[in-house]
Every structure is written in C-alpha cells, then in structure tokens.
C-alpha cells in the first residue's frame, strides 16, 4: 500500500476497434471481459492506493470504450484518490463518446480531456483504422464544452502513407478551430504486432519527418501554443501537470495492465496478460535502479523539457552536483553550444539533436 501523495495513472485496456498502427495494450471491448477486468482493478486499487493523488490520468486503450454503467463504476473507485483542485485527465476516443459519458466525467471531477483527433482528413482516418470522422471530434469537443470541461488537448499524428504536407496543414488548421488548450504531436512508429507492420508500411524518411515537425512547431508557436516538451505544446498555464511529473522524474503509480510505476529507486511494470491480471497476478517485473541508471534517466527525461533538468532537484535526489558527475561531457556540450545552464537548469539548445546529446551522457563514466 502506497501512502505518499503520488501521481496516479490507470490504464483501461479496451478499445471498440483496433487502429492499424497501435501497439498499446488493448483488447476488443466486450461487456463480460470488461466486468472481469473491473473486479480485478478494484482489488488492485484498494491494495495499492492509500493516498490522495497529486494528479490522475486515465489512459489506455480507451477509458470511454467502457459502457456508461461500467464507466460509472470505474469512476466511483477512482474517486477515492481524488481531492479538490488536482488535474484529472481522461483520454477520449470520439468513436465511443456521448452525452451520458460526458456528464459522468463532469460529475466525477474530470477537468481535462485528451482527445485522439489524429487527422482531420476522413480518408486518412479510415486508412489508419480509426472509425470516427472529423465531425465526431467536433461533436466530442461540443459535448465537453457543454458540460463545462473546456481544458482539452488534441493528439495529432504525422508520417503515415497518403499524408501530404497540404493535408497535414489542413489538419492543423481544423484542429485549431476546435480551440484546444494543448496539442500533442506524434510521428508514426511502426511497431511489431500491428497491421501496418504486417503490411510493410514505412514512416517518412528523417528529413521529411523533420519538415512536418517544423511545420507543426511554427504553426503552434505562431498561434500562442508554446512548446514545453519535445512533442507537446500548450497555451500558457495549460501544460499537462501529470506528464510534467514523468518528465521531472518524480514518482508515479500506474495501475492495471501494462502500467508502469516509479517509486523512489524502484520501477514496477504490470503484466500485459489480461488473464493473469484477472487472476490477481498484477506485477510482471520489478527493477531496482542503481544510482547511475537513475541519474541518467533523470537527465534523459528532463532534457525533453524546454525548462531542462532542475540541477537543485538532482542534488536533492542524489546528494551530488550534476555538473561534477558529468563534468567531462558537460564541458564538451557547453563549449559546442549543444546545451546551456540557465537558472540552475541544464537545457538542451536543439531538441532535434537530443538523442545525440543523450548518447554523450550515457557514454561518460561518472567521475
Ligand atoms: S490508438 Fe487508441 S483507440 Fe486506437 S487501438 Fe490504440 S489505444 Fe485503441
């Protein structure tokens, strides 16, 4: 049982349909399976959650794939971790959203939504195996606004076949017309176990991907959405508090299938096997991070942020000065202008070469 106030993530492992590119842990929704999952989840929740959460994030899969009755039961359980004023996010697939579910979310204090818009082109959505149209995203946004949830983020995907720069720009404009507070931008990665992988579909080459990324970057920034993480852009004050906890390498508890947790120097990965989960065998793996691995992970996560790695937090956590631990690497990266130190934060000057910079940190023997 964890009693310290922690960020809480819960994975709902069901989708009404499976998208052609998706490798998240998901199962085709059935009421019977979802009921059995919910009973196992109830047990896991009350075994582990002895705190009021710093933030709550319900992801998946698709939380809104649950029937209204099961969604209500599920939200009743999660209410036990809620306290006034926290950020409470739910991922929504427009395919499985209606007024009853919107009202349920509002009644259970949800105050932020992350909506899978993906593309505003109905032909592209169909190619990706999405069963909704752009008009359904608009209807989702209208319902959220009507019940009073006006803080929503839109997910946008690029680098898939048939997409053109013109259709991408059109998606950006149509997405903007929905007045979100936040955008998350993803490039397609082809994972095994997906239909795209089996069909041999390839994403764009690196240069083309960079062109799309820069197009989106310029578009968001010119409309007041500031980049605060490699793939995330927000109006001022609407950055995702929950995801910032991950990137600042603070503790979080993940519940249900495939969810990960980080509590102090331990990482836990839950099983992806639904039958095992239903039997109460939640955990698949537990790793104790040694100091060096943990320090590197904190740098790897923090450097994704425009604010960078908080050097004071690093010192508090490890009792060492990052500038000393990574002295040789830092000297090199500071002198070639790849990174800078500002207000006690180590900041990457060019996020497009972040991976190269991280390799330098990884390769240095500490001290
Ligand atoms: S992309 Fe989302 S809705 Fe589609 S299969 Fe994956 S988790 Fe389900």
mmCIF file of C-alpha atoms and ligand atoms in Angstrom:
data_model
loop_
_atom_site.group_PDB
_atom_site.id
_atom_site.type_symbol
_atom_site.label_atom_id
_atom_site.label_comp_id
_atom_site.label_asym_id
_atom_site.label_seq_id
_atom_site.Cartn_x
_atom_site.Cartn_y
_atom_site.Cartn_z
ATOM 1 C CA UNK A 1 0.000 0.000 0.000
ATOM 2 C CA UNK A 2 1.439 3.368 -1.015
ATOM 3 C CA UNK A 3 0.522 6.239 1.278
ATOM 4 C CA UNK A 4 2.705 9.071 -0.034
ATOM 5 C CA UNK A 5 0.939 11.561 -2.321
ATOM 6 C CA UNK A 6 1.777 10.375 -5.844
ATOM 7 C CA UNK A 7 0.676 10.898 -9.449
ATOM 8 C CA UNK A 8 -1.773 8.181 -10.457
ATOM 9 C CA UNK A 9 -2.074 6.622 -13.925
ATOM 10 C CA UNK A 10 -4.697 3.999 -14.743
ATOM 11 C CA UNK A 11 -4.730 2.006 -17.975
ATOM 12 C CA UNK A 12 -8.109 0.942 -19.344
ATOM 13 C CA UNK A 13 -7.170 -1.851 -21.745
ATOM 14 C CA UNK A 14 -10.165 -1.833 -24.100
ATOM 15 C CA UNK A 15 -10.933 -0.326 -27.480
ATOM 16 C CA UNK A 16 -14.035 -0.656 -29.614
ATOM 17 C CA UNK A 17 -11.800 -1.210 -32.655
ATOM 18 C CA UNK A 18 -8.069 -1.635 -33.035
ATOM 19 C CA UNK A 19 -6.239 1.029 -35.043
ATOM 20 C CA UNK A 20 -3.862 -0.278 -37.704
ATOM 21 C CA UNK A 21 -0.759 1.349 -36.202
ATOM 22 C CA UNK A 22 -1.314 0.843 -32.476
ATOM 23 C CA UNK A 23 0.722 -1.403 -30.216
ATOM 24 C CA UNK A 24 -0.635 -0.219 -26.867
ATOM 25 C CA UNK A 25 -2.003 -2.882 -24.589
ATOM 26 C CA UNK A 26 -5.604 -3.222 -25.713
ATOM 27 C CA UNK A 27 -8.355 -5.773 -26.214
ATOM 28 C CA UNK A 28 -11.556 -5.594 -28.235
ATOM 29 C CA UNK A 29 -14.218 -4.376 -25.847
ATOM 30 C CA UNK A 30 -16.788 -6.802 -24.517
ATOM 31 C CA UNK A 31 -19.009 -6.158 -21.514
ATOM 32 C CA UNK A 32 -18.196 -9.523 -19.995
ATOM 33 C CA UNK A 33 -14.416 -9.105 -20.248
ATOM 34 C CA UNK A 34 -14.602 -5.514 -19.015
ATOM 35 C CA UNK A 35 -16.614 -6.591 -15.944
ATOM 36 C CA UNK A 36 -13.981 -9.161 -15.020
ATOM 37 C CA UNK A 37 -11.204 -6.632 -15.576
ATOM 38 C CA UNK A 38 -13.033 -4.097 -13.391
ATOM 39 C CA UNK A 39 -13.286 -6.527 -10.465
ATOM 40 C CA UNK A 40 -9.536 -7.213 -10.683
ATOM 41 C CA UNK A 41 -8.853 -3.488 -10.951
ATOM 42 C CA UNK A 42 -10.973 -2.786 -7.858
ATOM 43 C CA UNK A 43 -8.804 -5.201 -5.862
ATOM 44 C CA UNK A 44 -5.552 -3.770 -7.194
ATOM 45 C CA UNK A 45 -6.697 -0.209 -6.485
ATOM 46 C CA UNK A 46 -7.634 -0.864 -2.864
ATOM 47 C CA UNK A 47 -4.472 -2.914 -2.292
ATOM 48 C CA UNK A 48 -2.160 -0.181 -3.522
ATOM 49 C CA UNK A 49 -3.768 3.242 -3.238
ATOM 50 C CA UNK A 50 -3.608 4.678 0.247
ATOM 51 C CA UNK A 51 -3.226 8.305 -0.816
ATOM 52 C CA UNK A 52 -4.947 11.233 -2.446
ATOM 53 C CA UNK A 53 -3.298 11.632 -5.845
ATOM 54 C CA UNK A 54 -1.268 14.658 -6.987
ATOM 55 C CA UNK A 55 -2.804 14.176 -10.442
ATOM 56 C CA UNK A 56 -4.989 11.493 -12.016
ATOM 57 C CA UNK A 57 -4.688 10.325 -15.620
ATOM 58 C CA UNK A 58 -6.983 7.677 -17.116
ATOM 59 C CA UNK A 59 -5.491 6.368 -20.341
ATOM 60 C CA UNK A 60 -5.462 3.261 -22.420
ATOM 61 C CA UNK A 61 -6.733 1.723 -24.606
ATOM 62 C CA UNK A 62 -9.744 3.947 -24.314
ATOM 63 C CA UNK A 63 -11.458 4.696 -20.987
ATOM 64 C CA UNK A 64 -14.562 5.780 -22.908
ATOM 65 C CA UNK A 65 -14.804 2.317 -24.525
ATOM 66 C CA UNK A 66 -16.404 1.178 -21.248
ATOM 67 C CA UNK A 67 -20.203 1.137 -21.257
ATOM 68 C CA UNK A 68 -21.764 4.005 -19.304
ATOM 69 C CA UNK A 69 -22.617 1.629 -16.429
ATOM 70 C CA UNK A 70 -19.068 0.267 -16.158
ATOM 71 C CA UNK A 71 -17.557 3.706 -16.647
ATOM 72 C CA UNK A 72 -19.639 4.954 -13.698
ATOM 73 C CA UNK A 73 -18.473 2.039 -11.524
ATOM 74 C CA UNK A 74 -14.884 2.607 -12.568
ATOM 75 C CA UNK A 75 -15.008 6.337 -11.810
ATOM 76 C CA UNK A 76 -16.586 5.602 -8.406
ATOM 77 C CA UNK A 77 -13.494 3.585 -7.479
ATOM 78 C CA UNK A 78 -11.080 6.243 -8.732
ATOM 79 C CA UNK A 79 -12.966 8.911 -6.715
ATOM 80 C CA UNK A 80 -11.173 7.533 -3.652
ATOM 81 C CA UNK A 81 -7.892 9.055 -4.872
ATOM 82 C CA UNK A 82 -9.398 12.408 -5.839
ATOM 83 C CA UNK A 83 -9.068 15.619 -3.866
ATOM 84 C CA UNK A 84 -10.142 19.149 -4.741
ATOM 85 C CA UNK A 85 -8.099 21.139 -7.217
ATOM 86 C CA UNK A 86 -5.982 18.414 -8.778
ATOM 87 C CA UNK A 87 -5.625 17.901 -12.520
ATOM 88 C CA UNK A 88 -7.781 14.928 -13.576
ATOM 89 C CA UNK A 89 -7.394 13.847 -17.213
ATOM 90 C CA UNK A 90 -9.248 11.261 -19.282
ATOM 91 C CA UNK A 91 -8.300 10.075 -22.756
ATOM 92 C CA UNK A 92 -11.221 10.070 -25.163
ATOM 93 C CA UNK A 93 -11.719 8.346 -28.491
ATOM 94 C CA UNK A 94 -14.506 10.247 -30.322
ATOM 95 C CA UNK A 95 -15.812 6.889 -31.575
ATOM 96 C CA UNK A 96 -17.022 5.958 -28.094
ATOM 97 C CA UNK A 97 -18.184 9.220 -26.572
ATOM 98 C CA UNK A 98 -21.667 10.517 -25.903
ATOM 99 C CA UNK A 99 -23.558 12.919 -23.653
ATOM 100 C CA UNK A 100 -24.069 10.384 -20.835
ATOM 101 C CA UNK A 101 -20.314 9.760 -20.644
ATOM 102 C CA UNK A 102 -19.554 13.494 -20.805
ATOM 103 C CA UNK A 103 -21.896 14.103 -17.874
ATOM 104 C CA UNK A 104 -20.388 11.202 -15.948
ATOM 105 C CA UNK A 105 -16.878 12.590 -16.371
ATOM 106 C CA UNK A 106 -18.005 16.004 -15.179
ATOM 107 C CA UNK A 107 -19.852 14.528 -12.172
ATOM 108 C CA UNK A 108 -16.648 12.717 -11.162
ATOM 109 C CA UNK A 109 -14.494 15.877 -11.248
ATOM 110 C CA UNK A 110 -12.653 15.201 -14.509
ATOM 111 C CA UNK A 111 -11.322 18.592 -15.611
ATOM 112 C CA UNK A 112 -9.080 17.764 -18.568
ATOM 113 C CA UNK A 113 -9.513 15.597 -21.666
ATOM 114 C CA UNK A 114 -7.017 14.238 -24.141
ATOM 115 C CA UNK A 115 -8.780 13.572 -27.437
ATOM 116 C CA UNK A 116 -7.466 11.397 -30.258
ATOM 117 C CA UNK A 117 -8.066 13.671 -33.219
ATOM 118 C CA UNK A 118 -5.122 12.105 -35.134
ATOM 119 C CA UNK A 119 -6.075 13.632 -38.515
ATOM 120 C CA UNK A 120 -8.842 15.938 -39.714
ATOM 121 C CA UNK A 121 -8.996 14.113 -43.057
ATOM 122 C CA UNK A 122 -11.652 11.384 -43.053
ATOM 123 C CA UNK A 123 -9.842 9.368 -45.734
ATOM 124 C CA UNK A 124 -6.641 9.353 -43.665
ATOM 125 C CA UNK A 125 -8.571 8.342 -40.548
ATOM 126 C CA UNK A 126 -10.031 5.390 -42.397
ATOM 127 C CA UNK A 127 -6.597 4.310 -43.679
ATOM 128 C CA UNK A 128 -5.294 4.394 -40.098
ATOM 129 C CA UNK A 129 -8.158 2.150 -38.967
ATOM 130 C CA UNK A 130 -9.865 4.885 -36.954
ATOM 131 C CA UNK A 131 -13.661 4.526 -37.009
ATOM 132 C CA UNK A 132 -14.515 8.160 -36.330
ATOM 133 C CA UNK A 133 -14.720 11.162 -38.627
ATOM 134 C CA UNK A 134 -13.567 14.711 -38.010
ATOM 135 C CA UNK A 135 -17.187 15.671 -37.324
ATOM 136 C CA UNK A 136 -17.159 13.234 -34.363
ATOM 137 C CA UNK A 137 -14.179 15.053 -32.858
ATOM 138 C CA UNK A 138 -16.123 18.286 -33.185
ATOM 139 C CA UNK A 139 -19.138 16.681 -31.510
ATOM 140 C CA UNK A 140 -16.867 15.424 -28.684
ATOM 141 C CA UNK A 141 -15.493 18.915 -28.132
ATOM 142 C CA UNK A 142 -19.012 20.385 -28.150
ATOM 143 C CA UNK A 143 -20.186 17.875 -25.548
ATOM 144 C CA UNK A 144 -17.193 18.593 -23.325
ATOM 145 C CA UNK A 145 -17.797 22.331 -23.563
ATOM 146 C CA UNK A 146 -21.490 21.860 -22.828
ATOM 147 C CA UNK A 147 -20.773 20.007 -19.569
ATOM 148 C CA UNK A 148 -18.065 22.500 -18.606
ATOM 149 C CA UNK A 149 -14.822 20.661 -19.427
ATOM 150 C CA UNK A 150 -13.052 23.230 -21.582
ATOM 151 C CA UNK A 151 -9.472 22.116 -20.947
ATOM 152 C CA UNK A 152 -8.796 19.604 -23.694
ATOM 153 C CA UNK A 153 -5.768 18.503 -25.658
ATOM 154 C CA UNK A 154 -5.763 17.127 -29.196
ATOM 155 C CA UNK A 155 -3.446 14.342 -30.388
ATOM 156 C CA UNK A 156 -2.148 14.744 -33.927
ATOM 157 C CA UNK A 157 -0.223 12.136 -35.930
ATOM 158 C CA UNK A 158 2.134 12.586 -38.855
ATOM 159 C CA UNK A 159 4.418 10.482 -41.054
ATOM 160 C CA UNK A 160 1.947 7.944 -42.448
ATOM 161 C CA UNK A 161 1.169 6.894 -46.050
ATOM 162 C CA UNK A 162 -1.047 9.163 -48.168
ATOM 163 C CA UNK A 163 -0.492 12.110 -45.811
ATOM 164 C CA UNK A 164 0.797 15.203 -47.619
ATOM 165 C CA UNK A 165 2.105 18.465 -46.293
ATOM 166 C CA UNK A 166 -1.092 20.094 -47.566
ATOM 167 C CA UNK A 167 -3.349 17.617 -45.763
ATOM 168 C CA UNK A 168 -1.220 17.975 -42.615
ATOM 169 C CA UNK A 169 -1.531 21.771 -42.674
ATOM 170 C CA UNK A 170 -5.266 21.369 -43.186
ATOM 171 C CA UNK A 171 -5.399 19.092 -40.102
ATOM 172 C CA UNK A 172 -3.532 21.712 -38.067
ATOM 173 C CA UNK A 173 -5.987 24.451 -39.126
ATOM 174 C CA UNK A 174 -9.077 22.347 -38.474
ATOM 175 C CA UNK A 175 -7.671 21.247 -35.106
ATOM 176 C CA UNK A 176 -7.035 24.867 -34.160
ATOM 177 C CA UNK A 177 -10.650 25.742 -34.986
ATOM 178 C CA UNK A 178 -11.682 23.451 -32.100
ATOM 179 C CA UNK A 179 -9.914 25.809 -29.674
ATOM 180 C CA UNK A 180 -7.929 23.264 -27.641
ATOM 181 C CA UNK A 181 -5.684 24.354 -24.807
ATOM 182 C CA UNK A 182 -2.965 21.857 -25.715
ATOM 183 C CA UNK A 183 -1.596 19.788 -28.593
ATOM 184 C CA UNK A 184 0.404 16.537 -28.531
ATOM 185 C CA UNK A 185 2.219 15.753 -31.748
ATOM 186 C CA UNK A 186 3.288 12.205 -32.605
ATOM 187 C CA UNK A 187 5.198 10.770 -35.534
ATOM 188 C CA UNK A 188 4.204 7.293 -36.618
ATOM 189 C CA UNK A 189 6.412 4.490 -35.397
ATOM 190 C CA UNK A 190 5.851 1.080 -36.888
ATOM 191 C CA UNK A 191 5.613 -1.483 -34.114
ATOM 192 C CA UNK A 192 5.529 -5.237 -34.492
ATOM 193 C CA UNK A 193 2.080 -6.742 -33.845
ATOM 194 C CA UNK A 194 0.376 -4.010 -35.835
ATOM 195 C CA UNK A 195 -1.385 -4.296 -39.166
ATOM 196 C CA UNK A 196 0.916 -1.613 -40.579
ATOM 197 C CA UNK A 197 3.949 -3.727 -39.668
ATOM 198 C CA UNK A 198 2.456 -6.796 -41.332
ATOM 199 C CA UNK A 199 1.735 -4.768 -44.455
ATOM 200 C CA UNK A 200 5.321 -3.480 -44.530
ATOM 201 C CA UNK A 201 4.271 0.152 -44.230
ATOM 202 C CA UNK A 202 7.099 2.578 -43.547
ATOM 203 C CA UNK A 203 7.049 6.038 -41.980
ATOM 204 C CA UNK A 204 8.606 9.041 -43.772
ATOM 205 C CA UNK A 205 12.367 9.409 -44.018
ATOM 206 C CA UNK A 206 14.118 11.546 -41.402
ATOM 207 C CA UNK A 207 14.272 14.733 -43.484
ATOM 208 C CA UNK A 208 10.585 14.605 -44.387
ATOM 209 C CA UNK A 209 9.679 13.957 -40.753
ATOM 210 C CA UNK A 210 11.744 16.976 -39.748
ATOM 211 C CA UNK A 211 9.877 19.106 -42.299
ATOM 212 C CA UNK A 212 6.483 18.090 -40.837
ATOM 213 C CA UNK A 213 7.699 18.600 -37.280
ATOM 214 C CA UNK A 214 8.994 22.081 -38.075
ATOM 215 C CA UNK A 215 5.748 22.930 -39.885
ATOM 216 C CA UNK A 216 3.755 21.973 -36.790
ATOM 217 C CA UNK A 217 6.209 23.730 -34.474
ATOM 218 C CA UNK A 218 5.919 27.019 -36.412
ATOM 219 C CA UNK A 219 2.145 26.690 -36.613
ATOM 220 C CA UNK A 220 1.658 26.084 -32.888
ATOM 221 C CA UNK A 221 4.108 28.766 -31.796
ATOM 222 C CA UNK A 222 2.559 31.346 -34.125
ATOM 223 C CA UNK A 223 -0.858 30.675 -32.579
ATOM 224 C CA UNK A 224 0.313 31.028 -28.975
ATOM 225 C CA UNK A 225 0.924 27.348 -28.161
ATOM 226 C CA UNK A 226 4.372 27.243 -26.635
ATOM 227 C CA UNK A 227 6.469 24.141 -26.823
ATOM 228 C CA UNK A 228 7.247 22.892 -23.328
ATOM 229 C CA UNK A 229 8.326 19.351 -24.231
ATOM 230 C CA UNK A 230 9.616 17.828 -27.477
ATOM 231 C CA UNK A 231 6.134 16.765 -28.615
ATOM 232 C CA UNK A 232 3.858 18.956 -26.512
ATOM 233 C CA UNK A 233 2.568 22.499 -26.968
ATOM 234 C CA UNK A 234 0.220 24.449 -24.721
ATOM 235 C CA UNK A 235 -1.356 27.800 -24.107
ATOM 236 C CA UNK A 236 0.239 29.391 -21.071
ATOM 237 C CA UNK A 237 -0.829 27.635 -17.862
ATOM 238 C CA UNK A 238 -2.263 24.580 -19.655
ATOM 239 C CA UNK A 239 0.810 22.345 -19.686
ATOM 240 C CA UNK A 240 -0.019 18.795 -18.555
ATOM 241 C CA UNK A 241 0.779 18.663 -14.837
ATOM 242 C CA UNK A 242 0.601 14.883 -14.856
ATOM 243 C CA UNK A 243 3.055 14.410 -17.696
ATOM 244 C CA UNK A 244 5.391 17.018 -16.197
ATOM 245 C CA UNK A 245 5.690 14.705 -13.191
ATOM 246 C CA UNK A 246 7.064 11.979 -15.502
ATOM 247 C CA UNK A 247 9.489 14.300 -17.250
ATOM 248 C CA UNK A 248 10.693 15.776 -13.971
ATOM 249 C CA UNK A 249 11.338 12.209 -12.891
ATOM 250 C CA UNK A 250 9.100 12.355 -9.858
ATOM 251 C CA UNK A 251 7.203 9.367 -8.503
ATOM 252 C CA UNK A 252 4.057 7.946 -10.048
ATOM 253 C CA UNK A 253 1.916 4.875 -9.550
ATOM 254 C CA UNK A 254 0.469 3.062 -12.570
ATOM 255 C CA UNK A 255 -2.417 0.644 -12.162
ATOM 256 C CA UNK A 256 -3.961 -2.001 -14.422
ATOM 257 C CA UNK A 257 -2.499 -3.806 -17.405
ATOM 258 C CA UNK A 258 0.875 -2.733 -18.786
ATOM 259 C CA UNK A 259 1.084 0.279 -16.471
ATOM 260 C CA UNK A 260 4.483 1.239 -15.081
ATOM 261 C CA UNK A 261 5.265 2.841 -11.747
ATOM 262 C CA UNK A 262 8.305 4.596 -10.370
ATOM 263 C CA UNK A 263 8.526 4.812 -6.633
ATOM 264 C CA UNK A 264 11.861 6.139 -5.370
ATOM 265 C CA UNK A 265 14.547 3.953 -6.955
ATOM 266 C CA UNK A 266 12.200 1.138 -7.964
ATOM 267 C CA UNK A 267 10.343 0.645 -11.200
ATOM 268 C CA UNK A 268 7.396 -1.728 -11.477
ATOM 269 C CA UNK A 269 5.824 -2.965 -14.709
ATOM 270 C CA UNK A 270 2.413 -4.562 -14.599
ATOM 271 C CA UNK A 271 1.537 -7.571 -16.706
ATOM 272 C CA UNK A 272 0.085 -7.221 -20.222
ATOM 273 C CA UNK A 273 -1.678 -10.559 -19.828
ATOM 274 C CA UNK A 274 -5.387 -9.972 -19.191
ATOM 275 C CA UNK A 275 -5.990 -13.492 -17.828
ATOM 276 C CA UNK A 276 -3.118 -13.159 -15.362
ATOM 277 C CA UNK A 277 -4.402 -9.742 -14.312
ATOM 278 C CA UNK A 278 -7.906 -11.038 -13.748
ATOM 279 C CA UNK A 279 -6.386 -13.738 -11.512
ATOM 280 C CA UNK A 280 -4.735 -11.007 -9.442
ATOM 281 C CA UNK A 281 -1.224 -11.517 -10.827
ATOM 282 C CA UNK A 282 -0.650 -7.814 -11.449
ATOM 283 C CA UNK A 283 3.082 -7.476 -11.483
ATOM 284 C CA UNK A 284 5.351 -8.632 -14.283
ATOM 285 C CA UNK A 285 8.638 -7.005 -13.420
ATOM 286 C CA UNK A 286 10.349 -5.048 -10.662
ATOM 287 C CA UNK A 287 13.649 -3.301 -11.251
ATOM 288 C CA UNK A 288 15.841 -1.626 -8.679
ATOM 289 C CA UNK A 289 17.578 1.244 -10.433
ATOM 290 C CA UNK A 290 21.156 1.787 -9.403
ATOM 291 C CA UNK A 291 22.251 5.358 -8.816
ATOM 292 C CA UNK A 292 23.974 5.765 -12.151
ATOM 293 C CA UNK A 293 20.994 4.482 -14.145
ATOM 294 C CA UNK A 294 18.629 6.621 -12.149
ATOM 295 C CA UNK A 295 20.753 9.756 -12.652
ATOM 296 C CA UNK A 296 20.892 9.140 -16.385
ATOM 297 C CA UNK A 297 17.134 8.572 -16.575
ATOM 298 C CA UNK A 298 16.508 11.859 -14.809
ATOM 299 C CA UNK A 299 18.676 13.635 -17.404
ATOM 300 C CA UNK A 300 17.048 11.762 -20.283
ATOM 301 C CA UNK A 301 13.550 12.756 -19.172
ATOM 302 C CA UNK A 302 14.365 16.307 -18.097
ATOM 303 C CA UNK A 303 16.211 17.210 -21.281
ATOM 304 C CA UNK A 304 12.995 16.638 -23.230
ATOM 305 C CA UNK A 305 11.583 19.682 -21.467
ATOM 306 C CA UNK A 306 12.206 23.240 -22.594
ATOM 307 C CA UNK A 307 12.815 24.085 -18.928
ATOM 308 C CA UNK A 308 15.524 21.357 -18.827
ATOM 309 C CA UNK A 309 16.826 19.360 -15.868
ATOM 310 C CA UNK A 310 16.477 21.026 -12.486
ATOM 311 C CA UNK A 311 20.008 20.924 -11.049
ATOM 312 C CA UNK A 312 18.818 21.603 -7.498
ATOM 313 C CA UNK A 313 16.354 18.706 -7.676
ATOM 314 C CA UNK A 314 19.194 16.492 -8.974
ATOM 315 C CA UNK A 315 21.337 17.445 -5.985
ATOM 316 C CA UNK A 316 18.489 16.894 -3.521
ATOM 317 C CA UNK A 317 17.803 13.473 -5.001
ATOM 318 C CA UNK A 318 21.328 12.136 -5.361
ATOM 319 C CA UNK A 319 23.398 14.291 -2.998
ATOM 320 C CA UNK A 320 25.710 15.160 -5.900
ATOM 321 C CA UNK A 321 26.161 18.040 -8.277
ATOM 322 C CA UNK A 322 25.270 17.061 -11.860
ATOM 323 C CA UNK A 323 27.950 19.466 -13.103
ATOM 324 C CA UNK A 324 30.547 17.422 -11.237
ATOM 325 C CA UNK A 325 29.167 13.975 -12.044
ATOM 326 C CA UNK A 326 29.102 14.702 -15.781
ATOM 327 C CA UNK A 327 31.941 17.222 -15.848
ATOM 328 C CA UNK A 328 33.736 15.976 -18.977
ATOM 329 C CA UNK A 329 30.573 15.590 -21.044
ATOM 330 C CA UNK A 330 29.221 18.938 -19.946
ATOM 331 C CA UNK A 331 32.408 20.796 -20.793
ATOM 332 C CA UNK A 332 32.204 19.441 -24.307
ATOM 333 C CA UNK A 333 28.476 20.080 -24.776
ATOM 334 C CA UNK A 334 28.628 23.567 -23.273
ATOM 335 C CA UNK A 335 31.550 24.572 -25.429
ATOM 336 C CA UNK A 336 29.943 23.409 -28.692
ATOM 337 C CA UNK A 337 26.658 25.116 -27.728
ATOM 338 C CA UNK A 338 24.524 21.951 -27.622
ATOM 339 C CA UNK A 339 23.349 22.735 -24.079
ATOM 340 C CA UNK A 340 23.293 25.687 -21.701
ATOM 341 C CA UNK A 341 22.832 26.221 -17.978
ATOM 342 C CA UNK A 342 20.272 28.819 -17.013
ATOM 343 C CA UNK A 343 18.611 29.488 -13.630
ATOM 344 C CA UNK A 344 20.026 26.245 -12.251
ATOM 345 C CA UNK A 345 18.620 24.185 -15.117
ATOM 346 C CA UNK A 346 20.507 22.215 -17.745
ATOM 347 C CA UNK A 347 18.783 22.932 -21.051
ATOM 348 C CA UNK A 348 19.106 21.365 -24.492
ATOM 349 C CA UNK A 349 19.618 24.067 -27.146
ATOM 350 C CA UNK A 350 18.406 21.946 -30.030
ATOM 351 C CA UNK A 351 15.810 19.274 -29.311
ATOM 352 C CA UNK A 352 16.275 17.825 -32.785
ATOM 353 C CA UNK A 353 19.707 16.502 -31.738
ATOM 354 C CA UNK A 354 18.597 15.411 -28.276
ATOM 355 C CA UNK A 355 19.367 11.735 -28.896
ATOM 356 C CA UNK A 356 22.954 12.500 -29.888
ATOM 357 C CA UNK A 357 23.382 14.576 -26.740
ATOM 358 C CA UNK A 358 21.968 11.812 -24.546
ATOM 359 C CA UNK A 359 24.387 9.289 -26.020
ATOM 360 C CA UNK A 360 27.221 11.532 -24.803
ATOM 361 C CA UNK A 361 25.834 11.429 -21.265
ATOM 362 C CA UNK A 362 25.336 7.697 -21.460
ATOM 363 C CA UNK A 363 28.871 7.087 -22.640
ATOM 364 C CA UNK A 364 30.614 9.063 -19.930
ATOM 365 C CA UNK A 365 31.839 7.100 -16.982
ATOM 366 C CA UNK A 366 30.664 9.029 -13.961
ATOM 367 C CA UNK A 367 33.629 10.679 -12.258
HETATM 368 S S1 LIG B 1 -4.774 4.246 -30.977
HETATM 369 FE FE1 LIG B 1 -6.066 4.406 -29.154
HETATM 370 S S2 LIG B 1 -8.121 3.819 -29.882
HETATM 371 FE FE2 LIG B 1 -6.669 3.097 -31.436
HETATM 372 S S3 LIG B 1 -6.255 0.969 -30.846
HETATM 373 FE FE3 LIG B 1 -4.683 2.264 -29.914
HETATM 374 S S4 LIG B 1 -5.390 2.710 -27.860
HETATM 375 FE FE4 LIG B 1 -7.158 1.948 -29.070
#
